[in-house]
GROMACS .gro file of C-alpha atoms in nm:
model
  233
    1MET     CA    1  11.704  12.621  10.133
    2THR     CA    2  11.877  12.876  10.355
    3GLN     CA    3  11.779  12.843  10.719
    4LEU     CA    4  11.636  13.151  10.888
    5ILE     CA    5  11.840  13.269  11.186
    6PHE     CA    6  11.669  13.454  11.471
    7ASP     CA    7  11.907  13.679  11.661
    8LEU     CA    8  11.828  13.600  12.024
    9ALA     CA    9  12.040  13.833  12.237
   10ARG     CA   10  12.272  13.660  12.482
   11ARG     CA   11  12.325  13.863  12.794
   12THR     CA   12  12.680  13.881  12.922
   13THR     CA   13  12.704  13.737  13.272
   14TYR     CA   14  12.984  13.816  13.513
   15GLN     CA   15  12.951  13.531  13.761
   16ARG     CA   16  13.240  13.347  13.927
   17PRO     CA   17  13.176  13.012  13.750
   18ASP     CA   18  13.196  13.193  13.415
   19PHE     CA   19  13.547  13.321  13.482
   20LEU     CA   20  13.836  13.094  13.384
   21VAL     CA   21  14.155  13.135  13.586
   22SER     CA   22  14.500  13.115  13.425
   23ASP     CA   23  14.853  13.225  13.507
   24GLY     CA   24  14.783  13.565  13.352
   25ASN     CA   25  14.497  13.654  13.585
   26ARG     CA   26  14.557  13.432  13.890
   27LYS     CA   27  14.718  13.707  14.099
   28ALA     CA   28  14.418  13.936  14.047
   29VAL     CA   29  14.177  13.659  14.150
   30GLU     CA   30  14.382  13.588  14.462
   31TRP     CA   31  14.368  13.953  14.567
   32ILE     CA   32  13.991  13.963  14.513
   33ASP     CA   33  13.959  13.659  14.738
   34ARG     CA   34  14.173  13.828  15.005
   35TRP     CA   35  13.936  14.122  15.042
   36PRO     CA   36  13.873  14.278  15.294
   37LEU     CA   37  14.220  14.189  15.422
   38TRP     CA   38  14.398  14.427  15.187
   39PRO     CA   39  14.703  14.621  15.306
   40SER     CA   40  14.591  14.919  15.096
   41ALA     CA   41  14.264  15.103  15.035
   42ALA     CA   42  14.282  15.044  14.661
   43ILE     CA   43  14.370  14.792  14.393
   44VAL     CA   44  14.452  14.902  14.039
   45LEU     CA   45  14.415  14.628  13.779
   46HIS     CA   46  14.565  14.711  13.441
   47GLY     CA   47  14.587  14.527  13.112
   48PRO     CA   48  14.491  14.536  12.743
   49PRO     CA   49  14.130  14.539  12.624
   50GLY     CA   50  13.962  14.201  12.637
   51CYS     CA   51  14.183  14.047  12.907
   52GLY     CA   52  13.899  14.010  13.160
   53LYS     CA   53  13.934  14.327  13.370
   54THR     CA   54  13.563  14.409  13.361
   55HIS     CA   55  13.470  14.056  13.467
   56LEU     CA   56  13.717  14.079  13.758
   57ALA     CA   57  13.567  14.413  13.863
   58HIS     CA   58  13.224  14.249  13.874
   59LEU     CA   59  13.360  13.961  14.081
   60TRP     CA   60  13.494  14.206  14.339
   61ARG     CA   61  13.168  14.403  14.333
   62GLN     CA   62  12.977  14.086  14.416
   63ARG     CA   63  13.217  13.987  14.694
   64ALA     CA   64  13.229  14.333  14.854
   65PHE     CA   65  12.867  14.439  14.784
   66ALA     CA   66  13.023  14.737  14.611
   67THR     CA   67  12.902  15.000  14.367
   68LEU     CA   68  13.044  14.963  14.015
   69LEU     CA   69  13.046  15.231  13.749
   70SER     CA   70  13.238  15.310  13.434
   71GLY     CA   71  13.517  15.563  13.426
   72GLU     CA   72  13.323  15.781  13.185
   73ALA     CA   73  13.033  15.789  13.434
   74LEU     CA   74  13.255  15.899  13.722
   75THR     CA   75  13.236  16.278  13.723
   76GLU     CA   76  13.231  16.533  14.002
   77ALA     CA   77  12.854  16.568  13.947
   78VAL     CA   78  12.783  16.213  14.070
   79LEU     CA   79  13.002  16.235  14.381
   80PRO     CA   80  12.731  16.343  14.630
   81ALA     CA   81  12.514  16.039  14.551
   82LEU     CA   82  12.813  15.805  14.528
   83LEU     CA   83  12.959  15.909  14.863
   84GLU     CA   84  12.637  15.910  15.065
   85HIS     CA   85  12.678  15.546  15.167
   86SER     CA   86  12.837  15.483  15.505
   87LEU     CA   87  13.049  15.197  15.368
   88LEU     CA   88  13.250  15.313  15.069
   89ARG     CA   89  13.320  15.021  14.839
   90ILE     CA   90  13.352  15.143  14.483
   91ALA     CA   91  13.472  14.978  14.163
   92VAL     CA   92  13.555  15.195  13.862
   93ASP     CA   93  13.595  15.017  13.529
   94ASP     CA   94  13.825  15.208  13.291
   95ALA     CA   95  13.931  15.442  13.570
   96ASP     CA   96  14.186  15.597  13.334
   97ARG     CA   97  13.890  15.756  13.153
   98ALA     CA   98  13.738  15.906  13.466
   99SER     CA   99  13.764  16.259  13.598
  100THR     CA  100  14.091  16.265  13.793
  101ARG     CA  101  13.942  16.514  14.038
  102ALA     CA  102  13.655  16.273  14.104
  103LEU     CA  103  13.902  15.985  14.147
  104LEU     CA  104  14.104  16.188  14.396
  105HIS     CA  105  13.788  16.275  14.589
  106ILE     CA  106  13.667  15.915  14.622
  107TYR     CA  107  14.019  15.796  14.708
  108ASN     CA  108  14.049  16.048  14.992
  109SER     CA  109  13.698  15.964  15.113
  110CYS     CA  110  13.768  15.591  15.111
  111VAL     CA  111  14.090  15.630  15.307
  112GLU     CA  112  13.918  15.857  15.559
  113ARG     CA  113  13.619  15.623  15.603
  114ARG     CA  114  13.813  15.296  15.565
  115GLY     CA  115  13.644  15.200  15.243
  116SER     CA  116  13.783  15.003  14.948
  117LEU     CA  117  13.843  15.086  14.583
  118PHE     CA  118  13.888  14.860  14.280
  119PHE     CA  119  14.009  15.037  13.965
  120THR     CA  120  14.063  14.884  13.621
  121ALA     CA  121  14.260  15.059  13.349
  122ARG     CA  122  14.453  14.998  13.030
  123SER     CA  123  14.783  15.102  13.186
  124GLU     CA  124  14.953  15.169  13.518
  125PRO     CA  125  14.842  15.487  13.702
  126ASP     CA  126  15.159  15.678  13.616
  127ARG     CA  127  15.059  15.659  13.248
  128TRP     CA  128  14.701  15.780  13.286
  129PRO     CA  129  14.623  16.103  13.097
  130SER     CA  130  14.581  16.433  13.283
  131MET     CA  131  14.686  16.277  13.611
  132LEU     CA  132  14.680  16.510  13.911
  133ALA     CA  133  15.000  16.506  14.114
  134ASP     CA  134  14.808  16.440  14.437
  135LEU     CA  135  14.626  16.143  14.286
  136ARG     CA  136  14.947  15.999  14.141
  137SER     CA  137  15.108  16.023  14.483
  138ARG     CA  138  14.817  15.848  14.653
  139LEU     CA  139  14.793  15.569  14.400
  140ARG     CA  140  15.155  15.478  14.464
  141ALA     CA  141  15.022  15.322  14.784
  142ALA     CA  142  14.772  15.109  14.590
  143ILE     CA  143  14.818  14.743  14.500
  144VAL     CA  144  14.891  14.748  14.125
  145ILE     CA  145  14.837  14.425  13.932
  146GLY     CA  146  14.895  14.356  13.564
  147VAL     CA  147  14.671  14.118  13.370
  148GLY     CA  148  14.799  13.973  13.045
  149VAL     CA  149  14.620  13.863  12.730
  150PRO     CA  150  14.480  13.509  12.741
  151ASP     CA  151  14.732  13.237  12.661
  152ASP     CA  152  14.654  12.952  12.420
  153ALA     CA  153  14.516  12.721  12.690
  154LEU     CA  154  14.284  12.986  12.835
  155LEU     CA  155  14.169  13.115  12.497
  156GLY     CA  156  14.094  12.761  12.386
  157ALA     CA  157  13.898  12.694  12.704
  158VAL     CA  158  13.697  13.014  12.658
  159LEU     CA  159  13.614  12.924  12.298
  160ALA     CA  160  13.516  12.570  12.397
  161LYS     CA  161  13.291  12.712  12.670
  162HIS     CA  162  13.116  12.948  12.428
  163PHE     CA  163  13.056  12.665  12.180
  164ALA     CA  164  12.933  12.430  12.455
  165GLU     CA  165  12.684  12.694  12.575
  166ARG     CA  166  12.550  12.702  12.219
  167GLN     CA  167  12.539  12.320  12.213
  168ILE     CA  168  12.794  12.303  11.932
  169ARG     CA  169  13.051  12.028  11.907
  170VAL     CA  170  13.381  12.160  11.775
  171SER     CA  171  13.693  11.951  11.723
  172PRO     CA  172  14.024  12.035  11.895
  173GLY     CA  173  14.166  12.099  11.549
  174VAL     CA  174  13.914  12.377  11.485
  175ILE     CA  175  13.990  12.532  11.825
  176ALA     CA  176  14.364  12.521  11.751
  177TYR     CA  177  14.304  12.681  11.410
  178LEU     CA  178  14.101  12.963  11.564
  179ILE     CA  179  14.335  13.050  11.852
  180SER     CA  180  14.634  13.076  11.619
  181ARG     CA  181  14.458  13.341  11.410
  182MET     CA  182  14.206  13.531  11.623
  183GLU     CA  183  14.244  13.842  11.837
  184ARG     CA  184  14.357  13.731  12.183
  185SER     CA  185  14.069  13.857  12.393
  186PHE     CA  186  13.764  13.718  12.571
  187ALA     CA  187  13.537  13.953  12.379
  188ALA     CA  188  13.672  13.830  12.044
  189ALA     CA  189  13.616  13.469  12.149
  190GLY     CA  190  13.249  13.537  12.223
  191LEU     CA  191  13.191  13.722  11.898
  192LEU     CA  192  13.371  13.458  11.694
  193ALA     CA  193  13.172  13.171  11.847
  194ALA     CA  194  12.846  13.358  11.783
  195ARG     CA  195  12.934  13.433  11.421
  196LEU     CA  196  13.044  13.076  11.350
  197ASP     CA  197  12.726  12.944  11.510
  198ASP     CA  198  12.511  13.167  11.292
  199ALA     CA  199  12.707  13.080  10.977
  200ALA     CA  200  12.689  12.706  11.047
  201LEU     CA  201  12.314  12.720  11.110
  202SER     CA  202  12.257  12.926  10.798
  203ALA     CA  203  12.462  12.685  10.582
  204GLY     CA  204  12.327  12.373  10.750
  205THR     CA  205  12.674  12.251  10.836
  206SER     CA  206  12.897  12.203  11.138
  207VAL     CA  207  13.173  12.439  11.250
  208THR     CA  208  13.479  12.334  11.051
  209VAL     CA  209  13.815  12.482  10.959
  210ALA     CA  210  13.676  12.558  10.614
  211LEU     CA  211  13.395  12.762  10.768
  212ALA     CA  212  13.636  12.933  11.009
  213ARG     CA  213  13.865  13.019  10.717
  214ARG     CA  214  13.575  13.202  10.554
  215ILE     CA  215  13.443  13.377  10.865
  216LEU     CA  216  13.769  13.496  11.026
  217PRO     CA  217  13.839  13.770  10.766
  218GLU     CA  218  13.482  13.900  10.805
  219LEU     CA  219  13.563  13.976  11.169
  220GLY     CA  220  13.900  14.131  11.093
  221HIS     CA  221  14.111  13.825  11.176
  222PRO     CA  222  14.363  13.676  10.931
  223SER     CA  223  14.280  13.337  10.783
  224SER     CA  224  14.642  13.230  10.826
  225PRO     CA  225  14.896  13.313  11.101
  226SER     CA  226  15.197  13.320  10.870
  227GLY     CA  227  15.069  13.340  10.515
  228SER     CA  228  15.030  12.964  10.472
  229GLU     CA  229  14.710  12.772  10.533
  230SER     CA  230  14.689  12.501  10.796
  231ALA     CA  231  14.641  12.145  10.680
  232VAL     CA  232  14.391  12.091  10.962
  233THR     CA  233  14.033  12.030  10.837
   0.00000   0.00000   0.00000
C-alpha cells in the first residue's frame, strides 16, 4: 500500500549554525565578522545563484541589526521610510536588480551618516545593468568579494545536514553519487533531499542510488555525469 505523504512546510532558517564555511565563502564570513571595523562603507558580495549569498546577507543583518530587503523592493518610493533611521545599516539582496538611483541615494546617505551597506549580486558592480556613472564610481571604493559554487566537500556536508534534519540515514556512496550529478547549489541540495525523502517514504524504502537515479531526472539533473552509470548502489 502506498504511504500517504503530508507536505509539512519547512521554513528556511538563516542562522549562523546553519551556515557551513568552506574555502569558497570563507573570505565573506571573515569580513562579516570584522564588522563594524570595515575600511569602506559597503561590501559587495557577488556569485552565482545558490552559492549562499542570501544566507550571508542574513548573517550580516543579524550581526549589525540591519534592515534587509530584496533588490526588487528597493525603489525610490521606499527611500523615505528606509532612511528615517539614525543608524543606516542596510543589506540589499540581489542589488543588481534594484533601482540604481535608489542604490546611489542610500550609498550617499550611508557615507554621510557613517552607516554600512551589504550588497549581494550575481556579478561585480561594473557588470550591473543600467549602472549610473556616479554609482559605479562610488562602488569602486567598496569591498568586493566573490563567492564560488560549493565544492564537493561542502555540497556533501550540506546534503548530509539536510538528510540528518529529516532523520534519514544515507550512505557516503549515495552522497557521492548525488554530488557528481546535481546542480551545485545550496538550494538544489535542499530540494533534492526533500524530494528523495518524500519518494522514499512513499515507496517504503531507504534513500539509495537506485532511488536517486530515478529522482534526479525529475528535478532536471542528469542521472549520470558522463553518460555511464556508477557502480555504486
